[in-house]
mmCIF file of C-alpha atoms in Angstrom:
data_model
loop_
_atom_site.group_PDB
_atom_site.id
_atom_site.type_symbol
_atom_site.label_atom_id
_atom_site.label_comp_id
_atom_site.label_asym_id
_atom_site.label_seq_id
_atom_site.Cartn_x
_atom_site.Cartn_y
_atom_site.Cartn_z
ATOM 1 C CA MET N 9 -11.049 12.666 -7.198
ATOM 2 C CA GLY N 10 -13.693 10.087 -7.981
ATOM 3 C CA SER N 11 -13.411 6.353 -7.338
ATOM 4 C CA ALA N 12 -12.500 5.322 -10.882
ATOM 5 C CA GLU N 13 -9.861 8.019 -11.235
ATOM 6 C CA PHE N 14 -8.442 7.147 -7.808
ATOM 7 C CA GLU N 15 -8.191 3.455 -8.741
ATOM 8 C CA GLU N 16 -6.388 4.463 -11.921
ATOM 9 C CA ALA N 17 -3.959 6.567 -9.867
ATOM 10 C CA VAL N 18 -3.248 3.565 -7.618
ATOM 11 C CA GLY N 19 -2.628 1.489 -10.759
ATOM 12 C CA ASP N 20 -0.243 4.157 -12.031
ATOM 13 C CA ALA N 21 1.591 4.111 -8.683
ATOM 14 C CA LEU N 22 1.923 0.329 -8.940
ATOM 15 C CA ASP N 23 3.202 0.667 -12.514
ATOM 16 C CA ALA N 24 5.877 3.072 -11.237
ATOM 17 C CA VAL N 25 7.292 0.497 -8.799
ATOM 18 C CA PRO N 26 10.410 -1.007 -10.386
ATOM 19 C CA PRO N 27 9.557 -4.286 -12.175
ATOM 20 C CA GLU N 28 12.359 -6.139 -10.402
ATOM 21 C CA LEU N 29 10.711 -5.282 -7.068
ATOM 22 C CA MET N 30 7.200 -6.190 -8.267
ATOM 23 C CA ARG N 31 8.508 -9.605 -9.386
ATOM 24 C CA LEU N 32 9.534 -10.264 -5.769
ATOM 25 C CA LEU N 33 6.002 -9.784 -4.449
ATOM 26 C CA ASP N 34 4.704 -13.174 -3.454
ATOM 27 C CA ASN N 35 0.989 -13.942 -3.264
ATOM 28 C CA VAL N 36 -0.268 -10.356 -2.796
ATOM 29 C CA VAL N 37 -3.505 -8.760 -3.987
ATOM 30 C CA PHE N 38 -4.250 -5.026 -4.034
ATOM 31 C CA PHE N 39 -7.556 -3.370 -3.177
ATOM 32 C CA VAL N 40 -8.911 0.164 -3.096
ATOM 33 C CA GLU N 41 -11.625 1.000 -0.590
ATOM 34 C CA ASP N 42 -13.333 4.283 0.165
ATOM 35 C CA GLU N 43 -12.795 4.292 3.921
ATOM 36 C CA PRO N 44 -10.663 2.450 6.469
ATOM 37 C CA PRO N 45 -12.152 0.362 9.270
ATOM 38 C CA GLU N 46 -14.154 2.239 11.864
ATOM 39 C CA GLY N 47 -11.938 3.528 14.642
ATOM 40 C CA ASP N 48 -8.981 4.370 12.387
ATOM 41 C CA PRO N 49 -10.291 7.160 10.128
ATOM 42 C CA ASP N 50 -6.838 8.471 9.160
ATOM 43 C CA LEU N 51 -5.414 5.147 7.942
ATOM 44 C CA LEU N 52 -4.103 5.653 4.396
ATOM 45 C CA GLY N 53 -3.333 2.044 3.600
ATOM 46 C CA VAL N 54 -2.866 -1.300 5.273
ATOM 47 C CA TYR N 55 -0.898 -4.478 4.683
ATOM 48 C CA GLU N 56 -2.562 -7.629 5.964
ATOM 49 C CA GLY N 57 -0.621 -10.831 5.738
ATOM 50 C CA THR N 58 2.622 -12.522 6.602
ATOM 51 C CA PRO N 59 5.755 -10.641 5.570
ATOM 52 C CA ILE N 60 8.198 -12.635 3.484
ATOM 53 C CA THR N 61 10.723 -12.400 6.334
ATOM 54 C CA ASP N 62 8.312 -14.242 8.674
ATOM 55 C CA ARG N 63 7.255 -17.055 6.361
ATOM 56 C CA GLY N 64 8.333 -20.548 7.236
ATOM 57 C CA ASP N 65 8.238 -23.823 5.371
ATOM 58 C CA GLY N 66 4.565 -24.361 6.234
ATOM 59 C CA TRP N 67 3.440 -21.084 4.685
ATOM 60 C CA ALA N 68 2.822 -22.424 1.180
ATOM 61 C CA GLY N 69 -0.813 -22.485 0.106
ATOM 62 C CA ALA N 70 -1.900 -19.623 2.359
ATOM 63 C CA LEU N 71 -4.467 -17.094 1.231
ATOM 64 C CA PRO N 72 -2.951 -14.062 -0.515
ATOM 65 C CA ASP N 73 -1.691 -11.130 1.511
ATOM 66 C CA ARG N 74 -3.790 -7.993 1.050
ATOM 67 C CA ILE N 75 -2.747 -4.411 0.511
ATOM 68 C CA THR N 76 -5.603 -1.943 0.727
ATOM 69 C CA ILE N 77 -5.364 1.751 -0.153
ATOM 70 C CA PHE N 78 -8.063 4.030 1.305
ATOM 71 C CA ARG N 79 -9.393 6.814 -0.910
ATOM 72 C CA GLY N 80 -11.178 8.909 1.736
ATOM 73 C CA PRO N 81 -8.280 9.663 4.080
ATOM 74 C CA LEU N 82 -5.870 10.228 1.205
ATOM 75 C CA THR N 83 -8.135 12.697 -0.575
ATOM 76 C CA ARG N 84 -8.840 14.546 2.682
ATOM 77 C CA LEU N 85 -5.128 14.735 3.514
ATOM 78 C CA CYS N 86 -4.046 16.325 0.241
ATOM 79 C CA ASP N 87 -4.599 19.893 -0.926
ATOM 80 C CA ASP N 88 -4.418 19.273 -4.657
ATOM 81 C CA ARG N 89 -4.172 16.586 -7.317
ATOM 82 C CA GLY N 90 -0.376 16.636 -7.438
ATOM 83 C CA ASP N 91 -0.105 16.138 -3.685
ATOM 84 C CA LEU N 92 -2.661 13.332 -3.859
ATOM 85 C CA LEU N 93 -0.815 11.480 -6.622
ATOM 86 C CA GLU N 94 2.432 11.764 -4.658
ATOM 87 C CA GLU N 95 0.807 10.547 -1.441
ATOM 88 C CA ILE N 96 -0.809 7.603 -3.250
ATOM 89 C CA ALA N 97 2.614 6.598 -4.580
ATOM 90 C CA VAL N 98 4.197 6.886 -1.122
ATOM 91 C CA THR N 99 1.387 4.853 0.445
ATOM 92 C CA VAL N 100 1.671 2.100 -2.170
ATOM 93 C CA VAL N 101 5.444 1.806 -1.628
ATOM 94 C CA HIS N 102 4.968 1.949 2.150
ATOM 95 C CA GLU N 103 2.533 -0.979 2.152
ATOM 96 C CA ILE N 104 4.638 -3.017 -0.286
ATOM 97 C CA ALA N 105 7.598 -2.517 2.044
ATOM 98 C CA HIS N 106 5.623 -4.130 4.877
ATOM 99 C CA HIS N 107 5.292 -7.237 2.672
ATOM 100 C CA PHE N 108 9.096 -7.374 2.672
ATOM 101 C CA GLY N 109 9.234 -7.073 6.460
ATOM 102 C CA ILE N 110 10.189 -3.405 6.716
ATOM 103 C CA ASP N 111 8.530 -1.809 9.755
ATOM 104 C CA ASP N 112 7.113 1.713 10.132
ATOM 105 C CA SER N 113 10.142 2.999 12.043
ATOM 106 C CA ARG N 114 12.549 1.992 9.279
ATOM 107 C CA LEU N 115 10.202 3.351 6.592
ATOM 108 C CA HIS N 116 10.138 6.719 8.350
ATOM 109 C CA ASP N 117 13.943 6.679 8.524
ATOM 110 C CA LEU N 118 14.029 6.032 4.768
ATOM 111 C CA GLY N 119 11.558 8.854 4.024
ATOM 112 C CA TRP N 120 8.620 6.573 3.160
ATOM 113 C CA GLY N 121 6.698 7.136 6.391
#
């Protein structure tokens, strides 16, 4: 899957997140990159920021949190287009959950690992 089509698939995955949940996102921007940082070649996505559960009164005015989805590892992981679209959706939800303070262990318990 090419870059433009992958970005569209990420957009579709974001569109599939319930609107009431998307309205709760606070100061978050989404990015798509080809590859993760060197040293972590299998990273599918990453949340960088301060989860809502950890924000105090002094948090206002901070730079936006970032969620980045990595095309390379996702396309290498999946055998076909259907699997890739499903894995993109899972990765998007997984990273959004980190914004709400849900850790990897709990996400795995919920089936979003």
